[in-house]
Tab-separated table of C-alpha atoms in Angstrom:
chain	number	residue	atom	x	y	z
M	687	UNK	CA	0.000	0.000	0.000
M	688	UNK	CA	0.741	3.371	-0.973
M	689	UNK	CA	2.411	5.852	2.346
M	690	UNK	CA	-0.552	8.002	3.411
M	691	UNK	CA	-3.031	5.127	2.309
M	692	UNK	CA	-3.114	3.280	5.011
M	693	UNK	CA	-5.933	4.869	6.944
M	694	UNK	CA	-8.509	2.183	5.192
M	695	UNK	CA	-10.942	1.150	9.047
M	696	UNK	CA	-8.932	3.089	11.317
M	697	UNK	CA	-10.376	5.304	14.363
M	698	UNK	CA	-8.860	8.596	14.377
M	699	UNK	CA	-8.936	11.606	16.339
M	700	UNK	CA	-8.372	14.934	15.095
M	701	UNK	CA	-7.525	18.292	17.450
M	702	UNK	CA	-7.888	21.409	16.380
M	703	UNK	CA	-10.830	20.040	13.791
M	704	UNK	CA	-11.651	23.609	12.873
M	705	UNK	CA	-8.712	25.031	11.145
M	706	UNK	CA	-7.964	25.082	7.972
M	707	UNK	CA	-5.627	21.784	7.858
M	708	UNK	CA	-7.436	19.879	10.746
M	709	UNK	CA	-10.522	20.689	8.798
M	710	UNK	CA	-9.205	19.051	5.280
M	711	UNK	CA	-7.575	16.386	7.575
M	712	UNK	CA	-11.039	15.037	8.783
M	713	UNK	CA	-12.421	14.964	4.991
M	714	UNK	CA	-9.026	13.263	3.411
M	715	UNK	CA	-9.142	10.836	6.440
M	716	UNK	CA	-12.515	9.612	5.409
M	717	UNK	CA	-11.692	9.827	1.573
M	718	UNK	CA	-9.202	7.588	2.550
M	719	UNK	CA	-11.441	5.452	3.949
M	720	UNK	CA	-11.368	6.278	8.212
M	721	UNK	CA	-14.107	4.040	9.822
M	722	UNK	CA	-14.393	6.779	12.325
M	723	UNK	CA	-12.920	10.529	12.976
M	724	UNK	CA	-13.942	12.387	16.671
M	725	UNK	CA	-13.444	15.669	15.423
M	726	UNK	CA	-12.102	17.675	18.461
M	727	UNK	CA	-11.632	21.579	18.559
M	728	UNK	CA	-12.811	24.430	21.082
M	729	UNK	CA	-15.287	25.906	18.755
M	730	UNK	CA	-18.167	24.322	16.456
M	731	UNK	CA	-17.107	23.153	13.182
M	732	UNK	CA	-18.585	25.790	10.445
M	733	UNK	CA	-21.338	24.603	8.515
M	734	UNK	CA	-19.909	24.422	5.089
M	735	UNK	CA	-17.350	21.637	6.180
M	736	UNK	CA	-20.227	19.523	8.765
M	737	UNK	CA	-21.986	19.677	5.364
M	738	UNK	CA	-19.334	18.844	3.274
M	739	UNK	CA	-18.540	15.454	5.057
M	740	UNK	CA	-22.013	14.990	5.587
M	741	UNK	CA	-22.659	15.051	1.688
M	742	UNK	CA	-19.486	13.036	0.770
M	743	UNK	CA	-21.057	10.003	3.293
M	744	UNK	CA	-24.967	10.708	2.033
M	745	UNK	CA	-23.115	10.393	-1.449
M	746	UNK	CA	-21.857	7.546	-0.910
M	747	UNK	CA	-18.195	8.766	-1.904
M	748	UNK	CA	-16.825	7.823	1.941
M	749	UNK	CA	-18.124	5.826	4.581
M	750	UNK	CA	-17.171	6.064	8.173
M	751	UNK	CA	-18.591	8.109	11.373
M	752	UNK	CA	-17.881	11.651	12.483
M	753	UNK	CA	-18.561	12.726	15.980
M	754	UNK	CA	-18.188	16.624	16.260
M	755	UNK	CA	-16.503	17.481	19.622
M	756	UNK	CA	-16.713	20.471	21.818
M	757	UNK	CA	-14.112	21.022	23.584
M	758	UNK	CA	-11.385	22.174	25.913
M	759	UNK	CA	-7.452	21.736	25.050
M	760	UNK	CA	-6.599	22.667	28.921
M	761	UNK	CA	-9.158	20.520	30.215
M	762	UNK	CA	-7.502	16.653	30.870
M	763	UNK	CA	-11.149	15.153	31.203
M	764	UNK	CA	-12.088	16.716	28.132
M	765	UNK	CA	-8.995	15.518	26.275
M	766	UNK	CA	-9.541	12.098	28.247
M	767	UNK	CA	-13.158	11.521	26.544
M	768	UNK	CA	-12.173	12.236	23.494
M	769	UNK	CA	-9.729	10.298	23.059
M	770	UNK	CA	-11.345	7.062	23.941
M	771	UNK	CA	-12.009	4.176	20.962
M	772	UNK	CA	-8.985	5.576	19.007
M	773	UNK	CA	-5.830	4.186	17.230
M	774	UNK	CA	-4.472	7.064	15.912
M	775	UNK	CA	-4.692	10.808	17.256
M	776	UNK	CA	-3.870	13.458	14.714
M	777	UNK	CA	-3.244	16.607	17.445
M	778	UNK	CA	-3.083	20.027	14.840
M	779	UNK	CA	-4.533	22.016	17.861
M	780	UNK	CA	-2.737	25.253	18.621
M	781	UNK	CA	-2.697	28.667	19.662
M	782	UNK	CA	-1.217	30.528	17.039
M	783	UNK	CA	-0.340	34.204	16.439
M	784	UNK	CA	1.081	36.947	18.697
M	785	UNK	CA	-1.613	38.717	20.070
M	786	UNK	CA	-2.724	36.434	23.052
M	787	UNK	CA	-1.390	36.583	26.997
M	788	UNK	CA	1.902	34.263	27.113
M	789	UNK	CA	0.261	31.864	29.801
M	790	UNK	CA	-2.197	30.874	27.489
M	791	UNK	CA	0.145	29.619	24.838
M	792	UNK	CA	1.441	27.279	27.442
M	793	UNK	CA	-1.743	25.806	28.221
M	794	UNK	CA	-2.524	25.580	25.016
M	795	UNK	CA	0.476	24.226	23.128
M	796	UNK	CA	2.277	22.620	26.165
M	797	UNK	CA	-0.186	22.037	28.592
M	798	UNK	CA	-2.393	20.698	26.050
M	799	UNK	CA	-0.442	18.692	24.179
M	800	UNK	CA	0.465	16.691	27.623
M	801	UNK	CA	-3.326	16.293	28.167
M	802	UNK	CA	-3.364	14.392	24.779
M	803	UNK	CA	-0.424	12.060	25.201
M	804	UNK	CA	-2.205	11.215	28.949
M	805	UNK	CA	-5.555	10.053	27.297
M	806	UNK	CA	-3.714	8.730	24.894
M	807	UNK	CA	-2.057	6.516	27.126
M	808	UNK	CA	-5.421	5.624	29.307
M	809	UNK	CA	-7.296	4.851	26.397
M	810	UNK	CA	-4.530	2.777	24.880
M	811	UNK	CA	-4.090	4.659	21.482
M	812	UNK	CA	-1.730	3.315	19.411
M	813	UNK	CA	-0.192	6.371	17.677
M	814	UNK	CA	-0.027	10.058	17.956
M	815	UNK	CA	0.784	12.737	14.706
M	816	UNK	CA	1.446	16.157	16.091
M	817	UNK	CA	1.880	19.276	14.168
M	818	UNK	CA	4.518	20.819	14.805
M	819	UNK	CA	6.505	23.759	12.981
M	820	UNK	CA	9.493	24.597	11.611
M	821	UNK	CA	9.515	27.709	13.511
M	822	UNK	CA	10.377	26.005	16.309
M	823	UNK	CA	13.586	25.906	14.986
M	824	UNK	CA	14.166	29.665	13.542
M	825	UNK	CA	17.007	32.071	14.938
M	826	UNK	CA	16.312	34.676	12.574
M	827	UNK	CA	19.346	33.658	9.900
M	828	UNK	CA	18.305	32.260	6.297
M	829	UNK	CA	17.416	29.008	5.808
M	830	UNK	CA	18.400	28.057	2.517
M	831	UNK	CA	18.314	24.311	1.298
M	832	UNK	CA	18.606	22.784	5.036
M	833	UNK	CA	17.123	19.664	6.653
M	834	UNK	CA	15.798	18.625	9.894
M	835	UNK	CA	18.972	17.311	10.844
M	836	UNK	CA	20.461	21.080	10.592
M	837	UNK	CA	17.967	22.628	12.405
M	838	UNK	CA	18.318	21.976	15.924
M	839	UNK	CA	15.568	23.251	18.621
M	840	UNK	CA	17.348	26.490	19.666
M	841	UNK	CA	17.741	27.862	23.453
M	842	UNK	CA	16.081	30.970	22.822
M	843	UNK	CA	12.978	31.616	20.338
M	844	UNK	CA	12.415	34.247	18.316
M	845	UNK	CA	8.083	34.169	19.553
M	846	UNK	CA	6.299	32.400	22.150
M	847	UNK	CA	4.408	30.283	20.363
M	848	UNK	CA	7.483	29.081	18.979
M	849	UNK	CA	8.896	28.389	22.306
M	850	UNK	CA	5.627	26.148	23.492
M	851	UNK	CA	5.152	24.550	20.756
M	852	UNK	CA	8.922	23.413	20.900
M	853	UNK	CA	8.011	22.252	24.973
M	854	UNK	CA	4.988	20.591	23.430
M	855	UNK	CA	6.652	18.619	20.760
M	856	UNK	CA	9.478	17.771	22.983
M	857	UNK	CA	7.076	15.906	25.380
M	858	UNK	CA	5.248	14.438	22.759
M	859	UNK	CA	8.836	13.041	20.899
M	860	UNK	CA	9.958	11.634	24.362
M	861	UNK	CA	6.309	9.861	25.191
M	862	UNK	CA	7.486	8.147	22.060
M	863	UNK	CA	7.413	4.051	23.321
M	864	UNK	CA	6.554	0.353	21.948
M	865	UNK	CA	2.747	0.723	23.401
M	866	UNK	CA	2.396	4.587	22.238
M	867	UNK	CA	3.929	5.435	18.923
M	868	UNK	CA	4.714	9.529	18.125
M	869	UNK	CA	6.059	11.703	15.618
M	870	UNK	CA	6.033	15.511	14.955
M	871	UNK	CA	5.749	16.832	11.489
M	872	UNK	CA	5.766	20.002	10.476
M	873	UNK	CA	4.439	22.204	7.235
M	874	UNK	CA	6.044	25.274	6.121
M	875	UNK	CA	3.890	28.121	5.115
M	876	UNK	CA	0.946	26.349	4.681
M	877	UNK	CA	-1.799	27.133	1.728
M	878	UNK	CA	-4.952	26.425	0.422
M	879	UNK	CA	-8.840	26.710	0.255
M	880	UNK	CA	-10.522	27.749	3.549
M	881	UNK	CA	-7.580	29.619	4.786
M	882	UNK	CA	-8.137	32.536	7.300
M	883	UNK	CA	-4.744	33.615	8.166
M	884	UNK	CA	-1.967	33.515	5.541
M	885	UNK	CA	-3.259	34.863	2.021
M	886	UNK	CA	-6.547	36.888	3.797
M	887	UNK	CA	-4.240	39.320	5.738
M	888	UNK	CA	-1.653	39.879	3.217
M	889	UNK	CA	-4.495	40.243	0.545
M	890	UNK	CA	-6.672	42.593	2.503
M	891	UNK	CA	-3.370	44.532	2.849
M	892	UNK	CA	-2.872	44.740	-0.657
M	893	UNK	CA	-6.141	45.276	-1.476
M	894	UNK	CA	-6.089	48.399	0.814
M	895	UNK	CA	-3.143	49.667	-1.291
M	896	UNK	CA	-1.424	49.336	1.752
M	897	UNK	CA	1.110	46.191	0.777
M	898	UNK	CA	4.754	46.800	-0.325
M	899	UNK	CA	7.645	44.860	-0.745
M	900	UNK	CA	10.070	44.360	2.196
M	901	UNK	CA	13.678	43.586	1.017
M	902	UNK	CA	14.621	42.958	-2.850
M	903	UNK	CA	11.463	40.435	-3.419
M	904	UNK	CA	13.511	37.797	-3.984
M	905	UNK	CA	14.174	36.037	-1.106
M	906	UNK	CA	13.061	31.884	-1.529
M	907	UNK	CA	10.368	29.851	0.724
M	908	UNK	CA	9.148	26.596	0.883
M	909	UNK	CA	5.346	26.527	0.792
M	910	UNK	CA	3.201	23.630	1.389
M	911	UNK	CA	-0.326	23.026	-0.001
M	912	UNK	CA	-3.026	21.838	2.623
M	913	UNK	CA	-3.441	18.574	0.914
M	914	UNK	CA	0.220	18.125	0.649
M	915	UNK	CA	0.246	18.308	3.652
M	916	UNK	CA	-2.350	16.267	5.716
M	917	UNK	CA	-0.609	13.461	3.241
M	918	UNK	CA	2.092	13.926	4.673
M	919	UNK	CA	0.590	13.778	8.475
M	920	UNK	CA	-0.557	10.399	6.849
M	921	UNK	CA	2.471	9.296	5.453
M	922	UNK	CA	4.200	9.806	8.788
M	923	UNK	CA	1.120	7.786	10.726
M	924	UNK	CA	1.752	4.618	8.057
M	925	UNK	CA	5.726	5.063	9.203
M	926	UNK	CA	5.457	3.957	12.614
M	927	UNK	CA	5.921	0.390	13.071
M	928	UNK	CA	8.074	-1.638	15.346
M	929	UNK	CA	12.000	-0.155	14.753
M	930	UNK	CA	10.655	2.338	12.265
M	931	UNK	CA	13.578	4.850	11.246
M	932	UNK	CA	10.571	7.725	11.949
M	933	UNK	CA	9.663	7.169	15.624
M	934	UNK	CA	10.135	9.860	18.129
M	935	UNK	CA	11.299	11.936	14.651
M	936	UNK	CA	10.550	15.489	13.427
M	937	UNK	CA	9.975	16.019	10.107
M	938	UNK	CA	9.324	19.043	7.930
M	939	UNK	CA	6.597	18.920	5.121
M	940	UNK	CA	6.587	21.181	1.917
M	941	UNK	CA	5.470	20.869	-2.203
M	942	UNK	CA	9.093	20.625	-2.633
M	943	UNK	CA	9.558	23.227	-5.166
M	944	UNK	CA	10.892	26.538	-3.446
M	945	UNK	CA	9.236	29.826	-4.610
M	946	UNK	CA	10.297	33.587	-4.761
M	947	UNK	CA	7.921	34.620	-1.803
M	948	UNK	CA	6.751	37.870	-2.741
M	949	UNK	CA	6.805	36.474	-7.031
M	950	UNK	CA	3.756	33.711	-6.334
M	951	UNK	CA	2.215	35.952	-3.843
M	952	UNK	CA	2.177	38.881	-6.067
M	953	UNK	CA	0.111	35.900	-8.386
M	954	UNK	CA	-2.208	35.709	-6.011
M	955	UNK	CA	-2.594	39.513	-5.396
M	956	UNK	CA	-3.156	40.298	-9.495
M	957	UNK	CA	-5.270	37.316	-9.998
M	958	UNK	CA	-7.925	39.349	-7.413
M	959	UNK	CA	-7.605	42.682	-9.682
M	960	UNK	CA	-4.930	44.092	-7.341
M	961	UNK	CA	-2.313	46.456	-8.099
M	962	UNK	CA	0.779	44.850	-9.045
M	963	UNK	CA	2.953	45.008	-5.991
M	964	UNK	CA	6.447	45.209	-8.272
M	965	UNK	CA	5.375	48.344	-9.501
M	966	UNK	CA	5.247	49.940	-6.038
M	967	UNK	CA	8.410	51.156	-4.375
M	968	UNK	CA	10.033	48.773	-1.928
M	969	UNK	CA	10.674	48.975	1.774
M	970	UNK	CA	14.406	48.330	2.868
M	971	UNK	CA	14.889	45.674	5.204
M	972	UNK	CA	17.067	47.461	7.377
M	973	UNK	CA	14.802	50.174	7.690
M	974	UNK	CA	11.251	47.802	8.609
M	975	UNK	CA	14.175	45.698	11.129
M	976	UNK	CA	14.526	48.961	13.166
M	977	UNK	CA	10.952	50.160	12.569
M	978	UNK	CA	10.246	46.707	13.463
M	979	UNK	CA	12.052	47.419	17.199
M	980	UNK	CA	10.593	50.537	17.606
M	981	UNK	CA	6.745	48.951	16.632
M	982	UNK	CA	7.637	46.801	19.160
M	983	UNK	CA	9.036	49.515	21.915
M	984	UNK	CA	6.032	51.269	21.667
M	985	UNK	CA	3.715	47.624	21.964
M	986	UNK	CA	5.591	47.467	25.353
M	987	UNK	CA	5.015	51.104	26.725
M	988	UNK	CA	1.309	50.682	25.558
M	989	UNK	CA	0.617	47.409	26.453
M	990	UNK	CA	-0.228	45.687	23.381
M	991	UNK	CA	1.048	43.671	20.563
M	992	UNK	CA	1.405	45.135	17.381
M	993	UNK	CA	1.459	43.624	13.530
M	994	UNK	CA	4.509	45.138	12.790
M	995	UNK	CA	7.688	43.320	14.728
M	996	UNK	CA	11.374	42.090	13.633
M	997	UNK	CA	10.165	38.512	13.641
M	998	UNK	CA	7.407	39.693	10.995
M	999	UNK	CA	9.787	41.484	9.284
M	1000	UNK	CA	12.821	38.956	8.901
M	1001	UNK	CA	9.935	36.276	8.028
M	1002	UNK	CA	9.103	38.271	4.988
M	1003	UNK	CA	12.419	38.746	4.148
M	1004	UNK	CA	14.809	36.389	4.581
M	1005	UNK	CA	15.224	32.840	2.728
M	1006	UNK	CA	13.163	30.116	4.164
M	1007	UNK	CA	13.318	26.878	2.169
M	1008	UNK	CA	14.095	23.378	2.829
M	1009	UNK	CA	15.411	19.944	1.427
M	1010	UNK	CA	12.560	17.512	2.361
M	1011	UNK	CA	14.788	14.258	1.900
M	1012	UNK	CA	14.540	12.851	5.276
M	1013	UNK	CA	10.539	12.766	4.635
M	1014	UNK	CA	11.170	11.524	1.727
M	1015	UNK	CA	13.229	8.579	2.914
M	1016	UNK	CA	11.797	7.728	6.353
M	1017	UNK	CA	8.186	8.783	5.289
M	1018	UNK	CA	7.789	7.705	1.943
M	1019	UNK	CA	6.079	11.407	1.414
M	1020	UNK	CA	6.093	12.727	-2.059
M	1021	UNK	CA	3.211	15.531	-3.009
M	1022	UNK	CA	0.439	14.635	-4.590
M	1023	UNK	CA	0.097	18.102	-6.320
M	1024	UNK	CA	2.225	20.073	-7.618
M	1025	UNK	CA	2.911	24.341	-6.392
M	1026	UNK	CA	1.364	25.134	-9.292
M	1027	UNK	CA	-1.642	22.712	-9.072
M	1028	UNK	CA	-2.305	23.896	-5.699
M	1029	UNK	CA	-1.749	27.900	-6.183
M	1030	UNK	CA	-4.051	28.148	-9.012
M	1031	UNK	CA	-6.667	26.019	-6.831
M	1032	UNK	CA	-5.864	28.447	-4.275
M	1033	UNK	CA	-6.470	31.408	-6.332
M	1034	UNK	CA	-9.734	29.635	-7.994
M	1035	UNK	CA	-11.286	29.322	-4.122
M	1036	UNK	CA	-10.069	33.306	-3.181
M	1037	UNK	CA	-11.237	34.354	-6.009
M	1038	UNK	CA	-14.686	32.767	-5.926
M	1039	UNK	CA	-15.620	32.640	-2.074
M	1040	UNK	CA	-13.120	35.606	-0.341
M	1041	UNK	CA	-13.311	38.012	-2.545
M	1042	UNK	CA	-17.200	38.750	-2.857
M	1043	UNK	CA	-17.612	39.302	0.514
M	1044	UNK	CA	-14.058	41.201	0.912
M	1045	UNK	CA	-15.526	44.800	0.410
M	1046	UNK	CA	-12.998	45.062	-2.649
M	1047	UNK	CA	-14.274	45.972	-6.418
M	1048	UNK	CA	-12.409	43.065	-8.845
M	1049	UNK	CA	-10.761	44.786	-11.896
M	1050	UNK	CA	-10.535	42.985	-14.694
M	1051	UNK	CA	-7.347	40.914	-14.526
M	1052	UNK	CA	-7.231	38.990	-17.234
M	1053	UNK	CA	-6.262	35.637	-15.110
């Protein structure tokens, strides 16, 4: 069998059900023919993807049972439930951004990620997949070309969530054991249809006329389609058998195919009858670094976060790509779409459900 196809009667649990990967993780689990996924995240699941499931299995194209769960991250019980009549746990939950009180992202990220692996071990699940991310791993310097095995976990972090995610996956990587099998894998810059934080804030920034680009443009990134990646959370769940190269691994996930970052997004931003961002003046990245510092001086005096920081800035700026061989290897994972397959698809969803409802007038683009 194929890696990532070996999902075929399995029980699986899903955290953080709600987002935009846990959410295409629950309908490619059942695609791939899940007997059951417990759906687990602290808010509802929106209608259009309780519908979408629900269609696929009144269709006929999937089989299988979805519970929709309610609940709490920081609360062990919760977790506890949850987990119960489960082989493999798929934990994506996490608190993500920079504009929430620091003890929070503990309970969240480390906390709850504890709370898993404990009902994971009470209930007797077999494996556990966590999300993880290659920021964990970021000092600020370009990343061009590097793999896992160069990227150590750092002793300071450049963000907090960085820093408990890194606790979380570190306790999740040592629970690693003959009766509970983990692994952490991680996408970079994540894409796709559904999303509500990459492409919507850069292209409601650009739609403002408010977007520019920082540095030359041409600094490289690995991105990694949604479906490219909940594969690869797959692939990684198939790897872990008895001596398996993978167990108690990290791994990074990506379409394997480095882009010029502000290039495909610039794409993205014509395709929706924005002004071409290349024919704007850039912003030096020396200057946004010490704007960056002062943005954040000024956070500190007033007691709040801002958008603008050095991590922002140096993430927009410097290289951030990856060689992928170790997935490759250990994993099996290959993409089953191309960048270009999954950009235009991308585009095709933005352009058809974000954009009507946007507030922004379309200009003929020709694309």
């Amino acid at each position: 069998m194929s890696p990532g196809y070996g999902v075929k009667g399995e029980r699986c649990m899903v955290t953080g059900s709600s987002g935009l990967v846990g959410g295409r993780l629950v309908e490619m689990l059942f695609e791939r023919g899940a007997k059951s996924v417990t759906a687990f995240d602290l808010k509802p699941a929106d209608d259009g993807l309780k519908s979408r499931v629900a269609d696929a299995i009144k269709a006929g194209r999937v089989s299988g049972k979805v519970t929709w769960v309610v609940g709490d991250l920081t609360k062990p019980q919760e977790v506890s439930d949850a987990c119960k009549d489960v082989d493999t746990i798929y934990h994506i939950a996490a608190l993500v951004g920079p504009f929430y009180p620091t003890p929070l992202y503990h309970a969240v990220n480390y906390t709850g990620t504890l709370n898993v692996i404990e009902g994971a071990k009470l209930h007797k699940v077999r494996k556990i997949v966590m999300s993880s991310s290659p920021s964990t791993r970021f000092t600020g310097e370009d990343i061009e070309g590097l793999t896992e095995d160069d990227l150590p976990i750092p002793d300071t972090f450049l963000q907090i969530y960085a820093e408990t995610k890194a606790l979380g996956e570190k306790a999740l990587r040592a629970a690693n054991s003959p009766d509970l099998m983990t692994i952490a894998v991680a996408p970079h810059q994540v894409y796709g249809p559904h999303d509500l934080l990459f492409l919507p804030n850069l292209l409601q920034t650009a739609g403002s006329e408010l977007l520019r680009v920082f540095g030359n443009g041409e600094n490289i990134c690995s991105f990694c389609y949604v479906d490219n990646y909940c594969h690869g959370l797959m692939c990684g769940a198939d790897s872990m058998k008895e001596g398996a190269a993978s167990l108690g691994k990290f791994y990074i996930i990506t379409d394997d195919q480095p882009q010029k970052f502000w290039h495909v997004l610039n794409v993205a931003i014509v395709a929706m009858g924005f002004t071409d961002i290349f024919s704007k003046f850039k912003l030096p990245t020396l200057l946004m670094i010490v704007l960056g510092y002062i943005s954040e001086a000024i956070g500190w005096l007033i007691g709040k976060k801002l958008k603008l920081n050095v991590f922002s800035v140096k993430m927009l700026t410097i290289h951030r790509y990856f060689d992928i061989k170790n997935a490759k290897r250990d994993l099996g994972y290959k993409p089953i779409f191309t960048f270009e397959q999954g950009w235009a698809k991308t585009i095709e969803w933005f352009k058809e459900n974000w954009l009507p409802t946007s507030g922004f007038q379309q200009k003929e683009s020709g694309l």
